[in-house]
Amino acid sequence: MNVFFPGRVRHLGALACLAWAMPSLAADALSEITVTAARQAQPRQAALADVTIIDRAELDRAGQDALPQLLARERGVEVAGNGGIHNSTSVFIRGANSNQTLVLVDGQRLGSATTGGAALDAVPLAAIERVEILRGPASSLYGADAIGGVINIITRQGEDGPAKLRASIGAGSDETVRTQAAVSGGGDGWRYAVSGGYGQSAGFSAIANTGSSQYNPDRDGYAERNVSAQLSRQWQPGHSLDARYLYSRVNSEYDGSKTGYDRTRQIVSALSLASNNQLTSWWHSRLRLGETLDDSTTYSQYPSQIRTRQRQYSWQNDFTLAASQRLSLALERLEERVSSSGFAGKAPEGRNTNSATLVYAGQFGDHHVQANLRQDDNSAYGDKTTGGLSYGYDLSRQWRATVSGSTGFRAPTFNELYYPGYGQTQIRPETSRNLEASLRYQDGGSQAGLTVYRNRVHDLIVTQRPCSVKGYLSCANNVNRAVLEGVSLSLGHSWDSTRVRADLDWQNPHDADTGKRLARRASRLAKFSVNQDWAGWDLGAEWQLSNRRYDNVANTNPLGGYGLVNLTASRALSRDWQVQARWNNVGNKHYEQAKDYGVSGSTLFVNLVYQP
């Protein structure tokens, strides 16, 4: 499985020819809108950044999977989990560390300021309208932590019309059951959407290696419940208020000892209130305030509790300078408040960041330009200025060439700054510089894209052993450099009742000093999918391939390559009823994403949906 395509990128010309030979993004992609690439709505084909949209149809086909598993099917994204879908999971974009990817919910930051990660698995798929993945540094748009990219989760909202009910109940392997109900609608300027759900599973043993000191043969299951709501009021044309709420709670078991009962309770929530106002024909204002919560409590022989509450205030003004030129100015304040049982009063309770962002986007005939500039002033680590510049040229109606450069940074976590016997207050933010070039083709039902990138990360914060600080056995320190480089190729075509897609990634995320590949990251990835409408059925097949990875930075603990095949099917039983099925890991493949940890074998999940 280590040689499913060449080990070095030696045939870029051939790849370009292959892209040229493609008949050509799906026709419905022409209507896709992204809000992440430039902080305001624009057609996806107009975006100069490398952005992907996962729509509601793909979310419906996800079955029993959590959000990280859905992201793993996308180009340039890898997932490494410590057991089941609700155990600790890392998501890597373009080979960047998991804490170098910024996660947003409706534009608000979500995550832990102590660990640096976000509990993506706890965000319920049923509450999501779409997910946007922005690859490459985006600190010049969103501030700290966006070195590898941005994952923006947009929740569901109501539409004008009578109330619409949707309810589902599903069951599958590992004694998994899940139920969800939602209602949405609107009229007379009002829109609303409310949903709630519950799920549970007996799971499987999180650690598969019977020789591990933490191996416990018991099954490690989970129980989850969630609720989401949206209410908006347009009180006159161009002026509206929008309120959103998301709450999710997951209790998941894991293996921490041979005989103990170890589990984690994870809570994530997001609350926001926004005022959208078209003040003039050329000036749109958006004022938003909100709060997100990441709360994790571990129950084991070593109990712990960590909580991050982020209050966010923003005022964004979008100005139309001309028919094809826009300027956005955003002022923001972020207040991070942290509670951790490990600090024992030896760390400040929080830190504040004041930010200003300027984004210009213009089109001049066949020429496209986007420029971003952002200043962040943080009370803990000082000022950071980041920028980005992109230029695109339309070679023809179907072809566009783009080049861009950008900078990014990751803020040190509270653990890296203050954890007793480990953190150091003089730790500096990680910084990055990225260059990339792309060639994209789009015509009718076809698309092709080729992207080459090189992202250099400096002042990488790692655990230093032995530590240079007297009395510390190990500590966080800015001692490493990394290079994230690669080539990404995407091909897709749809015709009649058939849709196919192929994504190939050659990447080399490595330590710049030792040349060793970063832990748990492959050098070659391939993902293929096909969907076919046949006799009233929507049938799908997915094939995911990864070559060998290493579980440690020294590259001495290899994790074998693997290939997974998943199948999906759905069919309308009547006007109001639909059945959906997902069969994951059809070949019951045994593999590792992290050393000693187990993965799900062949599983089947069937969902019955009622939507009158």
CSV table of N, CA, C and O in Angstrom, one decimal, residues 31-112:
chain,number,residue,atom,x,y,z
A,31,SER,N,-23.6,27.9,-8.2
A,31,SER,CA,-24.5,28.7,-7.3
A,31,SER,C,-24.0,28.6,-5.9
A,31,SER,O,-24.6,29.1,-5.0
A,32,GLU,N,-22.8,27.9,-5.6
A,32,GLU,CA,-22.3,27.7,-4.3
A,32,GLU,C,-21.7,29.1,-3.8
A,32,GLU,O,-21.1,29.8,-4.6
A,33,ILE,N,-22.0,29.4,-2.6
A,33,ILE,CA,-21.5,30.6,-2.0
A,33,ILE,C,-20.6,30.3,-0.8
A,33,ILE,O,-20.9,29.5,0.0
A,34,THR,N,-19.5,31.0,-0.8
A,34,THR,CA,-18.6,30.9,0.4
A,34,THR,C,-18.4,32.2,1.1
A,34,THR,O,-18.4,33.3,0.5
A,35,VAL,N,-18.4,32.1,2.4
A,35,VAL,CA,-18.2,33.4,3.2
A,35,VAL,C,-16.9,33.4,3.9
A,35,VAL,O,-16.5,34.4,4.6
A,36,THR,N,-16.1,32.3,3.8
A,36,THR,CA,-14.9,32.2,4.6
A,36,THR,C,-13.7,32.8,3.8
A,36,THR,O,-12.8,33.3,4.5
A,37,ALA,N,-13.6,32.7,2.5
A,37,ALA,CA,-12.4,33.0,1.8
A,37,ALA,C,-12.1,34.5,1.8
A,37,ALA,O,-10.9,34.9,1.6
A,38,ALA,N,-13.1,35.4,2.0
A,38,ALA,CA,-12.9,36.8,2.0
A,38,ALA,C,-13.7,37.5,3.1
A,38,ALA,O,-13.9,38.8,3.1
A,39,ARG,N,-14.3,36.8,4.1
A,39,ARG,CA,-15.1,37.3,5.2
A,39,ARG,C,-16.4,37.9,4.7
A,39,ARG,O,-17.1,38.5,5.5
A,40,GLN,N,-16.8,37.7,3.5
A,40,GLN,CA,-18.1,38.0,3.1
A,40,GLN,C,-18.5,37.1,1.9
A,40,GLN,O,-17.7,36.5,1.3
A,41,ALA,N,-19.8,37.1,1.6
A,41,ALA,CA,-20.3,36.1,0.7
A,41,ALA,C,-19.8,36.4,-0.7
A,41,ALA,O,-19.8,37.6,-1.2
A,42,GLN,N,-19.4,35.4,-1.4
A,42,GLN,CA,-19.0,35.5,-2.8
A,42,GLN,C,-19.2,34.1,-3.5
A,42,GLN,O,-19.1,33.0,-2.8
A,43,PRO,N,-19.4,34.0,-4.8
A,43,PRO,CA,-19.5,32.7,-5.4
A,43,PRO,C,-18.2,32.0,-5.3
A,43,PRO,O,-17.1,32.6,-5.3
A,44,ARG,N,-18.3,30.7,-5.0
A,44,ARG,CA,-17.1,29.9,-4.8
A,44,ARG,C,-16.1,30.0,-5.9
A,44,ARG,O,-14.9,30.0,-5.7
A,45,GLN,N,-16.6,30.0,-7.2
A,45,GLN,CA,-15.7,30.1,-8.3
A,45,GLN,C,-15.0,31.4,-8.4
A,45,GLN,O,-13.9,31.5,-9.1
A,46,ALA,N,-15.5,32.4,-7.7
A,46,ALA,CA,-14.8,33.7,-7.7
A,46,ALA,C,-13.7,33.8,-6.6
A,46,ALA,O,-12.8,34.7,-6.7
A,47,ALA,N,-13.7,32.9,-5.7
A,47,ALA,CA,-12.7,32.9,-4.6
A,47,ALA,C,-11.3,32.6,-5.1
A,47,ALA,O,-11.1,31.6,-5.9
A,48,LEU,N,-10.3,33.3,-4.7
A,48,LEU,CA,-8.9,33.0,-5.1
A,48,LEU,C,-8.3,32.0,-4.2
A,48,LEU,O,-7.3,31.4,-4.6
A,49,ALA,N,-8.8,31.9,-3.0
A,49,ALA,CA,-8.2,30.9,-2.0
A,49,ALA,C,-8.7,29.5,-2.4
A,49,ALA,O,-9.6,29.3,-3.1
A,50,ASP,N,-8.0,28.5,-1.8
A,50,ASP,CA,-8.3,27.1,-2.0
A,50,ASP,C,-9.3,26.7,-0.9
A,50,ASP,O,-9.0,26.5,0.2
A,51,VAL,N,-10.6,26.7,-1.4
A,51,VAL,CA,-11.7,26.5,-0.4
A,51,VAL,C,-12.6,25.4,-1.0
A,51,VAL,O,-12.8,25.3,-2.2
A,52,THR,N,-13.1,24.6,-0.1
A,52,THR,CA,-14.1,23.5,-0.4
A,52,THR,C,-15.3,23.6,0.5
A,52,THR,O,-15.2,24.0,1.7
A,53,ILE,N,-16.5,23.3,-0.1
A,53,ILE,CA,-17.7,23.4,0.6
A,53,ILE,C,-18.3,22.0,0.7
A,53,ILE,O,-18.5,21.3,-0.3
A,54,ILE,N,-18.7,21.6,1.9
A,54,ILE,CA,-19.4,20.3,2.2
A,54,ILE,C,-20.8,20.7,2.4
A,54,ILE,O,-21.2,21.4,3.3
A,55,ASP,N,-21.7,20.3,1.5
A,55,ASP,CA,-23.1,20.7,1.5
A,55,ASP,C,-24.0,19.8,2.3
A,55,ASP,O,-23.5,18.8,2.8
A,56,ARG,N,-25.3,20.1,2.4
A,56,ARG,CA,-26.2,19.4,3.3
A,56,ARG,C,-26.4,18.0,2.7
A,56,ARG,O,-26.5,17.0,3.5
A,57,ALA,N,-26.3,17.8,1.4
A,57,ALA,CA,-26.5,16.4,0.9
A,57,ALA,C,-25.4,15.5,1.3
A,57,ALA,O,-25.6,14.3,1.7
A,58,GLU,N,-24.2,16.0,1.3
A,58,GLU,CA,-23.0,15.2,1.8
A,58,GLU,C,-23.1,14.9,3.3
A,58,GLU,O,-22.8,13.8,3.8
A,59,LEU,N,-23.6,15.9,4.1
A,59,LEU,CA,-23.8,15.7,5.5
A,59,LEU,C,-24.9,14.6,5.7
A,59,LEU,O,-24.7,13.8,6.7
A,60,ASP,N,-25.9,14.6,4.9
A,60,ASP,CA,-26.9,13.5,5.1
A,60,ASP,C,-26.4,12.2,4.8
A,60,ASP,O,-26.8,11.2,5.4
A,61,ARG,N,-25.4,12.1,3.9
A,61,ARG,CA,-24.8,10.8,3.6
A,61,ARG,C,-23.8,10.3,4.6
A,61,ARG,O,-23.3,9.2,4.5
A,62,ALA,N,-23.5,11.2,5.6
A,62,ALA,CA,-22.4,10.8,6.6
A,62,ALA,C,-22.8,9.7,7.5
A,62,ALA,O,-22.0,9.0,8.1
A,63,GLY,N,-24.1,9.4,7.7
A,63,GLY,CA,-24.5,8.3,8.5
A,63,GLY,C,-24.2,8.4,10.0
A,63,GLY,O,-24.4,9.5,10.6
A,64,GLN,N,-23.5,7.4,10.5
A,64,GLN,CA,-23.2,7.4,12.0
A,64,GLN,C,-21.9,8.1,12.3
A,64,GLN,O,-21.5,8.2,13.4
A,65,ASP,N,-21.2,8.7,11.3
A,65,ASP,CA,-19.9,9.3,11.5
A,65,ASP,C,-20.0,10.6,12.2
A,65,ASP,O,-21.1,11.3,12.1
A,66,ALA,N,-18.9,11.1,12.8
A,66,ALA,CA,-18.8,12.4,13.4
A,66,ALA,C,-18.1,13.3,12.4
A,66,ALA,O,-17.6,12.9,11.3
A,67,LEU,N,-18.0,14.6,12.7
A,67,LEU,CA,-17.5,15.6,11.8
A,67,LEU,C,-16.1,15.3,11.4
A,67,LEU,O,-15.7,15.5,10.2
A,68,PRO,N,-15.1,14.9,12.3
A,68,PRO,CA,-13.8,14.6,11.8
A,68,PRO,C,-13.7,13.5,10.7
A,68,PRO,O,-12.9,13.6,9.8
A,69,GLN,N,-14.5,12.5,10.8
A,69,GLN,CA,-14.6,11.5,9.8
A,69,GLN,C,-15.1,12.0,8.4
A,69,GLN,O,-14.6,11.6,7.4
A,70,LEU,N,-16.0,12.9,8.5
A,70,LEU,CA,-16.5,13.6,7.3
A,70,LEU,C,-15.4,14.4,6.6
A,70,LEU,O,-15.2,14.4,5.4
A,71,LEU,N,-14.7,15.2,7.5
A,71,LEU,CA,-13.6,16.0,6.9
A,71,LEU,C,-12.5,15.1,6.3
A,71,LEU,O,-11.8,15.6,5.4
A,72,ALA,N,-12.3,13.9,6.8
A,72,ALA,CA,-11.2,13.1,6.4
A,72,ALA,C,-11.4,12.7,4.9
A,72,ALA,O,-10.4,12.2,4.2
A,73,ARG,N,-12.6,12.8,4.4
A,73,ARG,CA,-12.8,12.5,3.0
A,73,ARG,C,-12.5,13.6,2.0
A,73,ARG,O,-12.6,13.4,0.8
A,74,GLU,N,-12.0,14.7,2.6
A,74,GLU,CA,-11.8,15.9,1.7
A,74,GLU,C,-10.3,16.0,1.4
A,74,GLU,O,-9.4,15.5,2.1
A,75,ARG,N,-10.0,16.7,0.3
A,75,ARG,CA,-8.6,16.8,-0.1
A,75,ARG,C,-7.8,17.6,0.9
A,75,ARG,O,-8.2,18.6,1.4
A,76,GLY,N,-6.5,17.0,1.1
A,76,GLY,CA,-5.6,17.7,1.9
A,76,GLY,C,-5.9,17.6,3.4
A,76,GLY,O,-5.2,18.3,4.2
A,77,VAL,N,-6.8,16.7,3.8
A,77,VAL,CA,-7.2,16.6,5.2
A,77,VAL,C,-6.9,15.2,5.7
A,77,VAL,O,-7.3,14.2,5.0
A,78,GLU,N,-6.3,15.1,6.9
A,78,GLU,CA,-6.0,13.8,7.5
A,78,GLU,C,-6.6,13.8,8.9
A,78,GLU,O,-6.7,14.9,9.5
A,79,VAL,N,-7.0,12.6,9.4
A,79,VAL,CA,-7.5,12.5,10.8
A,79,VAL,C,-6.8,11.4,11.5
A,79,VAL,O,-6.5,10.3,10.9
A,80,ALA,N,-6.4,11.6,12.7
A,80,ALA,CA,-5.8,10.6,13.6
A,80,ALA,C,-6.5,10.5,14.9
A,80,ALA,O,-6.6,11.5,15.6
A,81,GLY,N,-7.2,9.4,15.2
A,81,GLY,CA,-8.0,9.3,16.3
A,81,GLY,C,-7.5,8.3,17.3
A,81,GLY,O,-6.9,7.2,16.9
A,82,ASN,N,-7.7,8.5,18.6
A,82,ASN,CA,-7.3,7.6,19.7
A,82,ASN,C,-8.5,6.8,20.1
A,82,ASN,O,-9.0,6.9,21.2
A,83,GLY,N,-8.9,5.9,19.1
A,83,GLY,CA,-10.0,5.1,19.4
A,83,GLY,C,-11.3,5.4,18.6
A,83,GLY,O,-11.2,5.7,17.4
A,84,GLY,N,-12.4,5.4,19.3
A,84,GLY,CA,-13.7,5.7,18.6
A,84,GLY,C,-13.9,7.1,18.2
A,84,GLY,O,-13.0,8.0,18.4
A,85,ILE,N,-15.1,7.4,17.6
A,85,ILE,CA,-15.3,8.7,16.9
A,85,ILE,C,-15.4,9.8,17.9
A,85,ILE,O,-15.2,11.0,17.6
A,86,HIS,N,-15.6,9.5,19.2
A,86,HIS,CA,-15.7,10.6,20.2
A,86,HIS,C,-14.5,10.5,21.2
A,86,HIS,O,-14.6,11.1,22.3
A,87,ASN,N,-13.5,9.8,20.9
A,87,ASN,CA,-12.2,9.9,21.6
A,87,ASN,C,-11.4,11.0,21.0
A,87,ASN,O,-11.7,11.6,20.0
A,88,SER,N,-10.3,11.3,21.7
A,88,SER,CA,-9.4,12.4,21.3
A,88,SER,C,-9.0,12.2,19.8
A,88,SER,O,-8.5,11.1,19.4
A,89,THR,N,-9.2,13.3,19.0
A,89,THR,CA,-9.0,13.2,17.5
A,89,THR,C,-8.2,14.4,17.1
A,89,THR,O,-8.6,15.5,17.5
A,90,SER,N,-7.2,14.2,16.2
A,90,SER,CA,-6.5,15.3,15.6
A,90,SER,C,-6.9,15.4,14.1
A,90,SER,O,-7.0,14.4,13.4
A,91,VAL,N,-7.0,16.7,13.6
A,91,VAL,CA,-7.3,16.9,12.2
A,91,VAL,C,-6.2,17.7,11.7
A,91,VAL,O,-5.9,18.8,12.2
A,92,PHE,N,-5.5,17.2,10.6
A,92,PHE,CA,-4.4,17.9,10.0
A,92,PHE,C,-4.8,18.4,8.6
A,92,PHE,O,-5.3,17.6,7.8
A,93,ILE,N,-4.6,19.7,8.3
A,93,ILE,CA,-4.8,20.3,7.0
A,93,ILE,C,-3.5,20.6,6.4
A,93,ILE,O,-2.7,21.4,7.0
A,94,ARG,N,-3.2,20.1,5.2
A,94,ARG,CA,-2.0,20.3,4.5
A,94,ARG,C,-0.8,20.0,5.4
A,94,ARG,O,0.3,20.6,5.3
A,95,GLY,N,-0.9,19.0,6.3
A,95,GLY,CA,0.2,18.6,7.1
A,95,GLY,C,0.4,19.4,8.3
A,95,GLY,O,1.3,19.1,9.1
A,96,ALA,N,-0.3,20.5,8.5
A,96,ALA,CA,-0.1,21.3,9.7
A,96,ALA,C,-0.6,20.6,11.0
A,96,ALA,O,-1.5,19.7,10.9
A,97,ASN,N,-0.1,21.0,12.1
A,97,ASN,CA,-0.5,20.4,13.4
A,97,ASN,C,-2.0,20.7,13.6
A,97,ASN,O,-2.6,21.7,13.1
A,98,SER,N,-2.7,19.9,14.4
A,98,SER,CA,-4.1,20.1,14.6
A,98,SER,C,-4.4,21.4,15.3
A,98,SER,O,-5.4,22.0,15.0
A,99,ASN,N,-3.5,21.9,16.2
A,99,ASN,CA,-3.7,23.2,16.8
A,99,ASN,C,-3.3,24.3,16.0
A,99,ASN,O,-3.4,25.5,16.4
A,100,GLN,N,-2.9,24.1,14.7
A,100,GLN,CA,-2.6,25.1,13.7
A,100,GLN,C,-3.8,25.3,12.8
A,100,GLN,O,-3.6,26.0,11.7
A,101,THR,N,-4.9,24.7,13.0
A,101,THR,CA,-6.1,24.9,12.2
A,101,THR,C,-7.2,25.6,13.1
A,101,THR,O,-7.5,25.2,14.2
A,102,LEU,N,-7.7,26.7,12.6
A,102,LEU,CA,-8.7,27.5,13.3
A,102,LEU,C,-10.1,26.9,13.0
A,102,LEU,O,-10.5,26.7,11.9
A,103,VAL,N,-10.9,26.7,14.1
A,103,VAL,CA,-12.3,26.2,13.9
A,103,VAL,C,-13.3,27.4,14.3
A,103,VAL,O,-13.1,28.0,15.4
A,104,LEU,N,-14.2,27.6,13.4
A,104,LEU,CA,-15.2,28.6,13.6
A,104,LEU,C,-16.6,28.0,13.6
A,104,LEU,O,-16.8,27.0,12.8
A,105,VAL,N,-17.5,28.5,14.3
A,105,VAL,CA,-18.9,28.1,14.3
A,105,VAL,C,-19.7,29.4,14.0
A,105,VAL,O,-19.7,30.4,14.8
A,106,ASP,N,-20.2,29.5,12.8
A,106,ASP,CA,-20.9,30.7,12.3
A,106,ASP,C,-20.0,32.0,12.5
A,106,ASP,O,-20.4,33.0,12.9
A,107,GLY,N,-18.7,31.8,12.2
A,107,GLY,CA,-17.7,32.8,12.2
A,107,GLY,C,-17.1,33.1,13.6
A,107,GLY,O,-16.3,34.0,13.7
A,108,GLN,N,-17.5,32.4,14.6
A,108,GLN,CA,-17.0,32.6,16.0
A,108,GLN,C,-16.0,31.5,16.3
A,108,GLN,O,-16.2,30.3,15.9
A,109,ARG,N,-14.9,31.8,17.0
A,109,ARG,CA,-13.9,30.9,17.4
A,109,ARG,C,-14.4,29.9,18.4
A,109,ARG,O,-15.1,30.2,19.3
A,110,LEU,N,-14.1,28.6,18.1
A,110,LEU,CA,-14.4,27.5,19.0
A,110,LEU,C,-13.1,26.7,19.3
A,110,LEU,O,-12.4,26.3,18.4
A,111,GLY,N,-12.9,26.4,20.6
A,111,GLY,CA,-11.7,25.5,20.9
A,111,GLY,C,-11.3,25.8,22.3
A,111,GLY,O,-11.8,26.6,23.1
A,112,SER,N,-10.2,25.0,22.7
A,112,SER,CA,-9.7,25.1,24.0
A,112,SER,C,-8.4,25.9,24.0
A,112,SER,O,-7.5,25.7,23.2
